[in-house]
PDB file of N, CA and C in Angstrom:
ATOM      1  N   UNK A 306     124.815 129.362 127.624  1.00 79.00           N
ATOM      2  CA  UNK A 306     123.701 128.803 126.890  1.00 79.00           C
ATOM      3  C   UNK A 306     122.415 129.454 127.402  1.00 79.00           C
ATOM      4  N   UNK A 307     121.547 130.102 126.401  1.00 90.00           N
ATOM      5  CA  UNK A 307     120.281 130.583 126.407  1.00 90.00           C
ATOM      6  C   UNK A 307     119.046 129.336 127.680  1.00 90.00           C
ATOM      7  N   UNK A 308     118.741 130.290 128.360  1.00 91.00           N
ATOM      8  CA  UNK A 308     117.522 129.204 129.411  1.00 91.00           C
ATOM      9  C   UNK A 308     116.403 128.820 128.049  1.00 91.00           C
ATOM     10  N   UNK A 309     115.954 129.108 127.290  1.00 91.00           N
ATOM     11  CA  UNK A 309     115.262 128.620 126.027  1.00 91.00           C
ATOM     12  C   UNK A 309     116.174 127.010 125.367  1.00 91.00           C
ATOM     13  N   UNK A 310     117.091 127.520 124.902  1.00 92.00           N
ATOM     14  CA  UNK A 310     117.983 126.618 124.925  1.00 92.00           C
ATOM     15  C   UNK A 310     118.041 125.093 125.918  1.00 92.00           C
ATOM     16  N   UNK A 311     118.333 125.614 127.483  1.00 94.00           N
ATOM     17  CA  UNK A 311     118.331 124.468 128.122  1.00 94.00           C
ATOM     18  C   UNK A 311     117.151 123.738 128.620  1.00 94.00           C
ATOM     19  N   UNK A 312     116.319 124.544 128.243  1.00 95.00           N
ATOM     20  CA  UNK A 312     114.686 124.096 128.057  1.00 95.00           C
ATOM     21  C   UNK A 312     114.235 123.219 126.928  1.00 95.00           C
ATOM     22  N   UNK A 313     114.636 123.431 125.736  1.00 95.00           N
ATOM     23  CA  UNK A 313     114.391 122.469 124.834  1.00 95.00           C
ATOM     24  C   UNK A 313     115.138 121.538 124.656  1.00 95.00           C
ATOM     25  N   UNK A 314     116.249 121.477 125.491  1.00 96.00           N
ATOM     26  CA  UNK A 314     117.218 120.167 125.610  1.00 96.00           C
ATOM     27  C   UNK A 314     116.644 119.144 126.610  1.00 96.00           C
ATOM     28  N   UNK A 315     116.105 119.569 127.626  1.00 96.00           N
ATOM     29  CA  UNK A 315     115.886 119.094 128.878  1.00 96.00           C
ATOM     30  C   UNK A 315     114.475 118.633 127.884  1.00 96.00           C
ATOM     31  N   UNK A 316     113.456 119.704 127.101  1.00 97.00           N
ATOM     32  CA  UNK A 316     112.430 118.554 126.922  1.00 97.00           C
ATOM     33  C   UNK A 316     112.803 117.963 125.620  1.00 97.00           C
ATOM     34  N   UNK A 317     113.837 117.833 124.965  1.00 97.00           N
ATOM     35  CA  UNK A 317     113.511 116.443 124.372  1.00 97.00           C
ATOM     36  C   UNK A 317     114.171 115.228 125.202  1.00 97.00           C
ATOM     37  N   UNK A 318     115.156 115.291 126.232  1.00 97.00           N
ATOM     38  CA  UNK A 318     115.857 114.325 127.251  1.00 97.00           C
ATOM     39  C   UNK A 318     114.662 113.730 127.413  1.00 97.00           C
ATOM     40  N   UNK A 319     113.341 114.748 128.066  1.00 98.00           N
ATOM     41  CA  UNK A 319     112.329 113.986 128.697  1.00 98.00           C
ATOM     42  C   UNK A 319     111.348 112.684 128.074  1.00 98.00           C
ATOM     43  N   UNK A 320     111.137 113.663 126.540  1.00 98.00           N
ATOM     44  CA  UNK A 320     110.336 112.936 125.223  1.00 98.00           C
ATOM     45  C   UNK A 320     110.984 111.592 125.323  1.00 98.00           C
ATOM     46  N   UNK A 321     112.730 111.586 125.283  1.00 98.00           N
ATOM     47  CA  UNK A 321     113.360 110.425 124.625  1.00 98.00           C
ATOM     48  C   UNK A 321     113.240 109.265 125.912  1.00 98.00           C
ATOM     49  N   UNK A 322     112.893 109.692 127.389  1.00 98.00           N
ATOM     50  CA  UNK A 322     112.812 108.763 128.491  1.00 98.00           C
ATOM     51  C   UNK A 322     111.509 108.587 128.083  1.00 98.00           C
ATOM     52  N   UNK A 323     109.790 109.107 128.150  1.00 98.00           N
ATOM     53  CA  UNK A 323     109.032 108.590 127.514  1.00 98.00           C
ATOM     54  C   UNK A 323     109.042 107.863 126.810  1.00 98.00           C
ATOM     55  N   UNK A 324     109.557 107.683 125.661  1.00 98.00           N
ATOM     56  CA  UNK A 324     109.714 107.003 124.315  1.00 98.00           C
ATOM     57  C   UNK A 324     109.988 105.679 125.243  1.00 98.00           C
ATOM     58  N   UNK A 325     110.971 105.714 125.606  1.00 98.00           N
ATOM     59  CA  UNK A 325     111.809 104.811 126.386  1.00 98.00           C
ATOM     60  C   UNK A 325     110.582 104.102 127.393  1.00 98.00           C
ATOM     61  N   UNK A 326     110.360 104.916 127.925  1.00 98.00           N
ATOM     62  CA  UNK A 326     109.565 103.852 128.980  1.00 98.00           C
ATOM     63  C   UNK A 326     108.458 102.900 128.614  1.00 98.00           C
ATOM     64  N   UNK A 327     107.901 103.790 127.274  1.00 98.00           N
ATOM     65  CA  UNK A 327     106.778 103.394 126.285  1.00 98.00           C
ATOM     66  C   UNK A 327     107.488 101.810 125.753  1.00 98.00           C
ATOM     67  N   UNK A 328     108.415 101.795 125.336  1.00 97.00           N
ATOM     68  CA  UNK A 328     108.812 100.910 124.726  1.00 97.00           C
ATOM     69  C   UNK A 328     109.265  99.629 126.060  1.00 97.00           C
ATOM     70  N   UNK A 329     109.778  99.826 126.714  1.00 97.00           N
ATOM     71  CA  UNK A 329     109.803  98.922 127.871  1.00 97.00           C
ATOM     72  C   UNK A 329     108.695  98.248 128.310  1.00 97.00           C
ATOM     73  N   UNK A 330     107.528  99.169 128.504  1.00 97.00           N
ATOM     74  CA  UNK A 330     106.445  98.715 128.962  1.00 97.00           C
ATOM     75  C   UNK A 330     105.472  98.212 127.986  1.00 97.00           C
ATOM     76  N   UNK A 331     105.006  98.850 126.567  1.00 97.00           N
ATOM     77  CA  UNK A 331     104.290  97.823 125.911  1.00 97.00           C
ATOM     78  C   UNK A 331     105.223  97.123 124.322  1.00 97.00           C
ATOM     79  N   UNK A 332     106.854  96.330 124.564  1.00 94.00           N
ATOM     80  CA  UNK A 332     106.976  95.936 123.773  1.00 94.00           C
ATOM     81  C   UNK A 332     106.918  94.964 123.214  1.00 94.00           C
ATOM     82  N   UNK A 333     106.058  94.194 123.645  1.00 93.00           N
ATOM     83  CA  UNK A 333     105.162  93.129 123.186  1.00 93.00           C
ATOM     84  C   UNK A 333     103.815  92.756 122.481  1.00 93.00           C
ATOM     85  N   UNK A 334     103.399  94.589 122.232  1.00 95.00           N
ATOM     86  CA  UNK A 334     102.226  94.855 121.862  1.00 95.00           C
ATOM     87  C   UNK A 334     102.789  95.557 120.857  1.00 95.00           C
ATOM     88  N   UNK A 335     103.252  95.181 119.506  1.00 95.00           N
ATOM     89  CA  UNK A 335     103.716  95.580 117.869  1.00 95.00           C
ATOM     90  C   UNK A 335     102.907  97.009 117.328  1.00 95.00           C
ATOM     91  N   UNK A 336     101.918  96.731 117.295  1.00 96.00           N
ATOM     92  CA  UNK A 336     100.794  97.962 117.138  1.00 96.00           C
ATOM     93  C   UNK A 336     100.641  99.283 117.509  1.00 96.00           C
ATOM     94  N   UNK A 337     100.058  98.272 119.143  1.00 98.00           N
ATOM     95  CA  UNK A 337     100.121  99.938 120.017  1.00 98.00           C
ATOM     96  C   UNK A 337     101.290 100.767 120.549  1.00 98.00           C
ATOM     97  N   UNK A 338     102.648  99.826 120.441  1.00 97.00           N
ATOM     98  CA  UNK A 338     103.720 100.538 120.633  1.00 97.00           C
ATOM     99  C   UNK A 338     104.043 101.499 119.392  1.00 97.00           C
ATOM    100  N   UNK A 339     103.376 100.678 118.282  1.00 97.00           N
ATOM    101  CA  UNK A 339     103.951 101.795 116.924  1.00 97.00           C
ATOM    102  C   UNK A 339     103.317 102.928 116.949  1.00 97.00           C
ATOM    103  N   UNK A 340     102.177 102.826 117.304  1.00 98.00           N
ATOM    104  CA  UNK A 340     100.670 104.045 117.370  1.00 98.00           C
ATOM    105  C   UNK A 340     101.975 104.544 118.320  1.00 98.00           C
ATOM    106  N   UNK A 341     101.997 104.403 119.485  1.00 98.00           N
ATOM    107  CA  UNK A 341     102.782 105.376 120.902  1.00 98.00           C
ATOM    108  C   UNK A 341     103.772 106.077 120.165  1.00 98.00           C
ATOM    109  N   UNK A 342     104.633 105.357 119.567  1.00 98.00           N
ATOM    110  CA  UNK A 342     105.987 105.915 119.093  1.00 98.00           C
ATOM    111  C   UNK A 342     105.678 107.335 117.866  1.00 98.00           C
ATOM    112  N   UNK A 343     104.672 107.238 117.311  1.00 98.00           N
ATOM    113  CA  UNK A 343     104.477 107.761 116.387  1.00 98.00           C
ATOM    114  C   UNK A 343     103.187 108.849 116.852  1.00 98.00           C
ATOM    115  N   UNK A 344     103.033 108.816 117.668  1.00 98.00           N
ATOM    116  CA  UNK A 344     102.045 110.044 118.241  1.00 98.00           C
ATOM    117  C   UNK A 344     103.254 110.889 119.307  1.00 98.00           C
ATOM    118  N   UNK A 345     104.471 109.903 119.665  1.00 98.00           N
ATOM    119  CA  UNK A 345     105.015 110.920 120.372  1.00 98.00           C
ATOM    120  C   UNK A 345     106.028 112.033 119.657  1.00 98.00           C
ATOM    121  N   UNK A 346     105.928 111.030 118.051  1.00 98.00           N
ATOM    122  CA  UNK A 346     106.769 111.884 117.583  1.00 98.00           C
ATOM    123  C   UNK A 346     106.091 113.171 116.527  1.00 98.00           C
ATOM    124  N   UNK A 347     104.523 113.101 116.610  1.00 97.00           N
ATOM    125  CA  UNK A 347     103.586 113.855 115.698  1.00 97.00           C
ATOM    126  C   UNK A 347     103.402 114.978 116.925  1.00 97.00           C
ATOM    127  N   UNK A 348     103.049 114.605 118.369  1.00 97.00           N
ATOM    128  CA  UNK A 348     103.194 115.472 118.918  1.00 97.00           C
ATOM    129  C   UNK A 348     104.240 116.517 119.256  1.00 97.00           C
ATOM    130  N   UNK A 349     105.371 115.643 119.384  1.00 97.00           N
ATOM    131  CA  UNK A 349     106.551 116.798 119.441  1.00 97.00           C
ATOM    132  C   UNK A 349     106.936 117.556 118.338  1.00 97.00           C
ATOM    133  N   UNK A 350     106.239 117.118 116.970  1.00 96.00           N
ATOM    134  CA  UNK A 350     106.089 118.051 115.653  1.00 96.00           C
ATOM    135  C   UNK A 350     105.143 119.069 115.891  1.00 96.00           C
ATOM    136  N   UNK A 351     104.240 118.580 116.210  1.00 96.00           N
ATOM    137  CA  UNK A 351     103.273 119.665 116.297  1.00 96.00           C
ATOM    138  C   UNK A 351     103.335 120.951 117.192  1.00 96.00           C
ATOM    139  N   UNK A 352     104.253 120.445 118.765  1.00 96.00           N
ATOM    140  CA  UNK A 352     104.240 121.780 119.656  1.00 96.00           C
ATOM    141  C   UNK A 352     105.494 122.435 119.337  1.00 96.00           C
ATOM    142  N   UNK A 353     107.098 121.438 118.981  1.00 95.00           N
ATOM    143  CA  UNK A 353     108.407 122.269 118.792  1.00 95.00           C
ATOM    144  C   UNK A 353     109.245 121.736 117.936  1.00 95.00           C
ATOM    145  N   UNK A 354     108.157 121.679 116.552  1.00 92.00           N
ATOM    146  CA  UNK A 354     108.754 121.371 115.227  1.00 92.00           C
ATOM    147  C   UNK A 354     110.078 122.324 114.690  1.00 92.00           C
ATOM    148  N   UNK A 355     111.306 122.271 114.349  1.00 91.00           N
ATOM    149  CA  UNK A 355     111.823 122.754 113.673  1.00 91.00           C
ATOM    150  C   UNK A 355     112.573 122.340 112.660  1.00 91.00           C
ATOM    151  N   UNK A 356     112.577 123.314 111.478  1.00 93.00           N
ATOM    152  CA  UNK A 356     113.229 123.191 110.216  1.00 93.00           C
ATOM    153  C   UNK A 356     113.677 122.044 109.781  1.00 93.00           C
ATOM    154  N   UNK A 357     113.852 120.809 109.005  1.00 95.00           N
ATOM    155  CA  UNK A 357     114.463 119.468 108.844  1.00 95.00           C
ATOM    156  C   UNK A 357     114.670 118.581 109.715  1.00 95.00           C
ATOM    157  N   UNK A 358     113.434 118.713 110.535  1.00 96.00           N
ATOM    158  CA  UNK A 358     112.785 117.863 111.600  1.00 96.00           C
ATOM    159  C   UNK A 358     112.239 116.384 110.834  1.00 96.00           C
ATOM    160  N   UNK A 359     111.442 116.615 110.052  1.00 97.00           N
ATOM    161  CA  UNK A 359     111.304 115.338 109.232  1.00 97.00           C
ATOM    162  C   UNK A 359     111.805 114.356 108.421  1.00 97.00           C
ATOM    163  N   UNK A 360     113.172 115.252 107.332  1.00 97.00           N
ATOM    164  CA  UNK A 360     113.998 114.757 107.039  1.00 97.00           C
ATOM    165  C   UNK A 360     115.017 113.913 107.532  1.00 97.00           C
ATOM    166  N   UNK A 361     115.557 114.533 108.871  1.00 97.00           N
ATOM    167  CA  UNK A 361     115.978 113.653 109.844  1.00 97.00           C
ATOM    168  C   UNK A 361     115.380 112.420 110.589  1.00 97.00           C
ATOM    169  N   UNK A 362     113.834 112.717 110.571  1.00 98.00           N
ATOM    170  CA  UNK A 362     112.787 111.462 111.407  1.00 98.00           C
ATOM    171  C   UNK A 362     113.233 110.415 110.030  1.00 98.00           C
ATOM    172  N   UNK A 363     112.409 110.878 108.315  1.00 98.00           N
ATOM    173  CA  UNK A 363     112.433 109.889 107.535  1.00 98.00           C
ATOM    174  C   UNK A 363     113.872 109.307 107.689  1.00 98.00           C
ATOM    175  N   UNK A 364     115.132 109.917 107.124  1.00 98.00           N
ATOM    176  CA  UNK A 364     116.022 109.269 107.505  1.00 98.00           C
ATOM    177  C   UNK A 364     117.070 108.509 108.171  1.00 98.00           C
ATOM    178  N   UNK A 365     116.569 108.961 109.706  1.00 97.00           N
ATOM    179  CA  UNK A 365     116.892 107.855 110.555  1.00 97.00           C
ATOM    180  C   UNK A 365     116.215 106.731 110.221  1.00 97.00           C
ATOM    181  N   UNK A 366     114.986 107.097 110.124  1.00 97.00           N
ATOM    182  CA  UNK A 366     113.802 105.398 109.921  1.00 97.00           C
ATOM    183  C   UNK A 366     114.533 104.729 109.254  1.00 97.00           C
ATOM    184  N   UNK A 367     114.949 105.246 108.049  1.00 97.00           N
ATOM    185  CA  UNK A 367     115.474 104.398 106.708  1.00 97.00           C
ATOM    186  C   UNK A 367     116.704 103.832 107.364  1.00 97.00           C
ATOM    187  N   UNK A 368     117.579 103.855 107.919  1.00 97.00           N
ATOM    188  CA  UNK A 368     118.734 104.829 108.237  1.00 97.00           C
ATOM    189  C   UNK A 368     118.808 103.014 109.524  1.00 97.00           C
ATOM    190  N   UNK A 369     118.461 103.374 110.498  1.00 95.00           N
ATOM    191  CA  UNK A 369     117.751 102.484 111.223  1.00 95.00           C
ATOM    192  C   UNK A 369     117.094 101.162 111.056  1.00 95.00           C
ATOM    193  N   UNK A 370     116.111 101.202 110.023  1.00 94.00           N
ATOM    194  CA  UNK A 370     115.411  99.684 109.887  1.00 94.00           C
ATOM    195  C   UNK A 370     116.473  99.418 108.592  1.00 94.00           C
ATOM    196  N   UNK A 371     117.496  99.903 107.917  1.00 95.00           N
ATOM    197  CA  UNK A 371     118.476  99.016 107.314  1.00 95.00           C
ATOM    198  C   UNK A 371     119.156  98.501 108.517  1.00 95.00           C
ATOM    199  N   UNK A 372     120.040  99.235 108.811  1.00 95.00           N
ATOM    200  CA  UNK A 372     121.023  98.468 110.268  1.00 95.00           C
ATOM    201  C   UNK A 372     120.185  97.390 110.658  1.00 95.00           C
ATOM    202  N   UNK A 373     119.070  97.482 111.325  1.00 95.00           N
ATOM    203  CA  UNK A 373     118.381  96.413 112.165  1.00 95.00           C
ATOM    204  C   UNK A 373     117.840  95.146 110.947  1.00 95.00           C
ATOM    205  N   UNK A 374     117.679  95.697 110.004  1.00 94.00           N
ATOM    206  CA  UNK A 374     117.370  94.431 109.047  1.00 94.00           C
ATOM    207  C   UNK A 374     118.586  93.778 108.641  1.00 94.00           C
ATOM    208  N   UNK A 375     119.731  94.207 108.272  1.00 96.00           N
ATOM    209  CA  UNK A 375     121.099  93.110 108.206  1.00 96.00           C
ATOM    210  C   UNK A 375     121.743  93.313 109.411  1.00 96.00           C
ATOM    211  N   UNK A 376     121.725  93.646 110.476  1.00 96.00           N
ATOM    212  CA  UNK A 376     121.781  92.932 112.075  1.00 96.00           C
ATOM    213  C   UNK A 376     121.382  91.748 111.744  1.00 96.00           C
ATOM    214  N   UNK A 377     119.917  91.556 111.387  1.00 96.00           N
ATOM    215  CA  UNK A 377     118.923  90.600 112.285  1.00 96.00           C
ATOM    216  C   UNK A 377     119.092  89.518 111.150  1.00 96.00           C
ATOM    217  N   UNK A 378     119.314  89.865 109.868  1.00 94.00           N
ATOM    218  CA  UNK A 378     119.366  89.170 108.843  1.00 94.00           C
ATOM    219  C   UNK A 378     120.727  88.050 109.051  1.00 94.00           C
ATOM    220  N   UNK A 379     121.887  88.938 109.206  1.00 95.00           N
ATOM    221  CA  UNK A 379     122.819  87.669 109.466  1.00 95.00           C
ATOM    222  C   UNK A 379     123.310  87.112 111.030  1.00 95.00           C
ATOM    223  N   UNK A 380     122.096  87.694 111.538  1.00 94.00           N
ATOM    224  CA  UNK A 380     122.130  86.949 112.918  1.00 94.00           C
ATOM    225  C   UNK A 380     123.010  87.300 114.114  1.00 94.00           C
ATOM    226  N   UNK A 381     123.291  88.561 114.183  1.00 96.00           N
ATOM    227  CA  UNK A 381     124.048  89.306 114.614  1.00 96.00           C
ATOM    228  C   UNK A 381     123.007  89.786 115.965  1.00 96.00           C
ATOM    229  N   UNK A 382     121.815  89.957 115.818  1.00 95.00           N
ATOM    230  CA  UNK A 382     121.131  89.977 117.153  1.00 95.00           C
ATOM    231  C   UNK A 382     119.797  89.623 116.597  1.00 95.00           C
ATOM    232  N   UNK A 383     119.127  89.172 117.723  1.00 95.00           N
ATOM    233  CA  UNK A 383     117.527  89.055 117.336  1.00 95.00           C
ATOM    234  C   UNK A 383     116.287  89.958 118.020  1.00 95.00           C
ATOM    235  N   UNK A 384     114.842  89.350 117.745  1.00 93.00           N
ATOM    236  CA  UNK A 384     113.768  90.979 118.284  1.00 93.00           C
ATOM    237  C   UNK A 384     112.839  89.443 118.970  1.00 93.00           C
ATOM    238  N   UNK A 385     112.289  89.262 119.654  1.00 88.00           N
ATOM    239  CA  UNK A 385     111.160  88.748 120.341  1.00 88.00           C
ATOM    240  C   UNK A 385     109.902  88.702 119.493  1.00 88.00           C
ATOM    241  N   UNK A 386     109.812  89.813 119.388  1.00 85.00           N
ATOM    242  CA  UNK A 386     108.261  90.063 118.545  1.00 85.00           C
ATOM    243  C   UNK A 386     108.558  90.942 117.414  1.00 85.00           C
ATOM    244  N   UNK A 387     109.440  89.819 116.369  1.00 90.00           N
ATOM    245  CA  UNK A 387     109.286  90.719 114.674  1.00 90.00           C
ATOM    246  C   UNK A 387     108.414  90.666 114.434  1.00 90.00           C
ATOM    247  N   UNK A 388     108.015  91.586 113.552  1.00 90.00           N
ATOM    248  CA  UNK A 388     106.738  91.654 112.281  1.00 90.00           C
ATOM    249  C   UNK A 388     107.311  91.993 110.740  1.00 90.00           C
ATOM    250  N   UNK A 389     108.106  92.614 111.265  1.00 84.00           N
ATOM    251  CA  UNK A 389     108.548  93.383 109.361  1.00 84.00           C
ATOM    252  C   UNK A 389     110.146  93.181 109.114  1.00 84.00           C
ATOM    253  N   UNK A 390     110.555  92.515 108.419  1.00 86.00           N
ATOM    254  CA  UNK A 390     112.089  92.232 108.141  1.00 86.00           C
ATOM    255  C   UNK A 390     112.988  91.746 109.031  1.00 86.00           C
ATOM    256  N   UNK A 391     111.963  90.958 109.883  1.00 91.00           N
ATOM    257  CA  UNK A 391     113.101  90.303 111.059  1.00 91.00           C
ATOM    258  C   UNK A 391     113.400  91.363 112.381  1.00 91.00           C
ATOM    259  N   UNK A 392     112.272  92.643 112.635  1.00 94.00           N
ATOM    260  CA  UNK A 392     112.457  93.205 113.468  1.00 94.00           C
ATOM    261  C   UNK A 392     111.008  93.844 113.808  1.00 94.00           C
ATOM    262  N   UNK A 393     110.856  93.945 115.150  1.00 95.00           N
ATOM    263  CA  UNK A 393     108.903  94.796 115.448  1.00 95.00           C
ATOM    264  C   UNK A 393     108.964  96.072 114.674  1.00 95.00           C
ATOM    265  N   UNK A 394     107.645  96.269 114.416  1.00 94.00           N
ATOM    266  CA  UNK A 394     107.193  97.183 113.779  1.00 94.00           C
ATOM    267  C   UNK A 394     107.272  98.471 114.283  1.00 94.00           C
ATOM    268  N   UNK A 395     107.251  98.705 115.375  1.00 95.00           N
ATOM    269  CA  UNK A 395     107.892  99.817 116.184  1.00 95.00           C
ATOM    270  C   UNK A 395     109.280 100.636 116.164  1.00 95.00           C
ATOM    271  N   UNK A 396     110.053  99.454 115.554  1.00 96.00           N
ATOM    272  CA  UNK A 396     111.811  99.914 115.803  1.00 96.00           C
ATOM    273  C   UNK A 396     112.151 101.007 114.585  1.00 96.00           C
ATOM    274  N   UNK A 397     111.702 101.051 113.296  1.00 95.00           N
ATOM    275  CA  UNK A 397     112.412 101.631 112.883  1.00 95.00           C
ATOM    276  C   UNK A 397     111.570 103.449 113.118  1.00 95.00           C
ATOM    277  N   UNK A 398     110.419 103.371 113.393  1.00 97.00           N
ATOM    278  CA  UNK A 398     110.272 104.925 113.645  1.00 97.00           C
ATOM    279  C   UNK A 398     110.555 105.236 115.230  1.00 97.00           C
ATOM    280  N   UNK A 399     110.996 103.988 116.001  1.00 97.00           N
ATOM    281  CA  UNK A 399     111.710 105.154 117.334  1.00 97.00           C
ATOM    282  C   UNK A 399     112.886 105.499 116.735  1.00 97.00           C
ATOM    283  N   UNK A 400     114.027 104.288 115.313  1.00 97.00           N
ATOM    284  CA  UNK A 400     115.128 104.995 115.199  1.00 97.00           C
ATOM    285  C   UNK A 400     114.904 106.662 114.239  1.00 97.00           C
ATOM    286  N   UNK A 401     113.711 106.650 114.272  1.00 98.00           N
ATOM    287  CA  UNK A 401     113.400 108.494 113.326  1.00 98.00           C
ATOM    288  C   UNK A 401     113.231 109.217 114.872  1.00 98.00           C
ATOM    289  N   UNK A 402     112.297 109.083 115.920  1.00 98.00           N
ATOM    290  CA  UNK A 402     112.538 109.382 116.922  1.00 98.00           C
ATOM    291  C   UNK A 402     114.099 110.118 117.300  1.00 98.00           C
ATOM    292  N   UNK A 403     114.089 108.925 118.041  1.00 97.00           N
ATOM    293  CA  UNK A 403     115.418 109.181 118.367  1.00 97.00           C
ATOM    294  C   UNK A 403     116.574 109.651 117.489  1.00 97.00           C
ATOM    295  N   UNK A 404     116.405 109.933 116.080  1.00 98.00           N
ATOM    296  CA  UNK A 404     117.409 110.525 115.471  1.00 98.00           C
ATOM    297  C   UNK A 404     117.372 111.822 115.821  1.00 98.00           C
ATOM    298  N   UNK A 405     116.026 112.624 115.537  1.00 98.00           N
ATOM    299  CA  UNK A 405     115.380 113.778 115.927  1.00 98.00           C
ATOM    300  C   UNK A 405     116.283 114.445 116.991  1.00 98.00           C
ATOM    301  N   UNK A 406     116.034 113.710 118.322  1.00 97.00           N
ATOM    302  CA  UNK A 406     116.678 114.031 119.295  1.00 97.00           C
ATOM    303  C   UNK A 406     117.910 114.135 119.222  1.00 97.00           C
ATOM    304  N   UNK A 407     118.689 113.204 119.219  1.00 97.00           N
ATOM    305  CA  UNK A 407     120.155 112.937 119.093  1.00 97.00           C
ATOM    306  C   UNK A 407     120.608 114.522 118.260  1.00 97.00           C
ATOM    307  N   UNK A 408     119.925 114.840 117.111  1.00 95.00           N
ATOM    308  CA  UNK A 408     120.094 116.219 116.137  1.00 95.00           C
ATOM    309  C   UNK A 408     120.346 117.352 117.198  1.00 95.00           C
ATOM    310  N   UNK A 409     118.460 117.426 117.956  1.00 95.00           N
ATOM    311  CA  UNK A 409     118.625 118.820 118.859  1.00 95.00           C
ATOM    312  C   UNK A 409     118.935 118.852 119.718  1.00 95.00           C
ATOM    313  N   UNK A 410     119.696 117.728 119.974  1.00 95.00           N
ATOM    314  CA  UNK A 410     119.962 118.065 121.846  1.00 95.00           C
ATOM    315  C   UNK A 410     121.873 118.631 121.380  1.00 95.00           C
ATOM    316  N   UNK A 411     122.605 117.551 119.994  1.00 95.00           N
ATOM    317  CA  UNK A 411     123.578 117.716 119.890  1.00 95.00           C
ATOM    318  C   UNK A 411     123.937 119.392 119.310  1.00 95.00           C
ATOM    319  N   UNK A 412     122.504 119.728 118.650  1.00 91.00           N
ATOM    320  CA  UNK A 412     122.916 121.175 117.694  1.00 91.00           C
ATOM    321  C   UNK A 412     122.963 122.180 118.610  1.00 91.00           C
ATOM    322  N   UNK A 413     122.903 122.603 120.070  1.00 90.00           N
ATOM    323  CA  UNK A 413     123.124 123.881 120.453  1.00 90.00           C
ATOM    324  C   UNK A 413     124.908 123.387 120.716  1.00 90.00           C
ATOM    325  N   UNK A 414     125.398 122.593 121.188  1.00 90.00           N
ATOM    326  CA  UNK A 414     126.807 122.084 121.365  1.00 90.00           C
ATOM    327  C   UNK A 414     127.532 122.034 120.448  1.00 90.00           C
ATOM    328  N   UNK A 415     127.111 122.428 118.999  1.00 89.00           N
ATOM    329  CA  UNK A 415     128.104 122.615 118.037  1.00 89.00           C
ATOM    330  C   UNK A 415     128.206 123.374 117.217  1.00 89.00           C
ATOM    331  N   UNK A 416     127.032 124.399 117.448  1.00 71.00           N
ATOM    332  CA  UNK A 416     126.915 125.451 116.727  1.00 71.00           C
ATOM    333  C   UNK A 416     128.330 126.383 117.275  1.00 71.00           C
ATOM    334  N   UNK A 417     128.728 127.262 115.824  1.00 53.00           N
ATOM    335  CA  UNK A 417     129.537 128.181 116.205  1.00 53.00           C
ATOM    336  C   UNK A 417     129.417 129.482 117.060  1.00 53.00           C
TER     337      UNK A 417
END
């Protein structure tokens, strides 16, 4: 595997522990966690955007705040601080986040 390669694996690992810590630490604050989540994911567009980077963000979101809305709907788990469909306003763009990732960290491991 290309050192370019294990460089952009290693930084989105890092992005996705950010994300992570972001969310640990202000998830009680609906807002500014959504602002966080969504600047970390405009920033990592902006410095190492590639090709159907967004498509994957929109459709995890979608993708994501369904699951978590009939989770939460038939009571299968609950959120502390909903705002939007029985879940915080934050959750469904870390699940675009984190889809992102999950994509590039998995696509050098399965390419032919």
């Amino acid at each position: 595997m290309e050192d370019s390669v294990k460089k952009a694996i290693i930084r989105d690992v890092l992005i996705f522990a950010i994300a992570l810590t972001v969310a640990v630490i202000f998830w009680k604050n609906n807002l500014l966690l959504t602002f966080l989540i969504i600047s970390i994911y405009v920033i990592r567009q902006y410095f190492w955007s590639i090709k159907g980077d967004n498509v994957v963000f929109v459709t995890g979101t979608a993708l994501g705040c369904a699951a978590e809305f009939i989770g939460t709907f038939l009571g299968v788990w609950t959120y502390a601080e909903p705002v939007f469909l029985n879940i915080p306003l934050w959750l469904p763009f870390a699940w675009g986040l984190v889809s992102v990732i999950i994509i590039r960290v998995s696509h050098p491991f399965i390419e032919h």
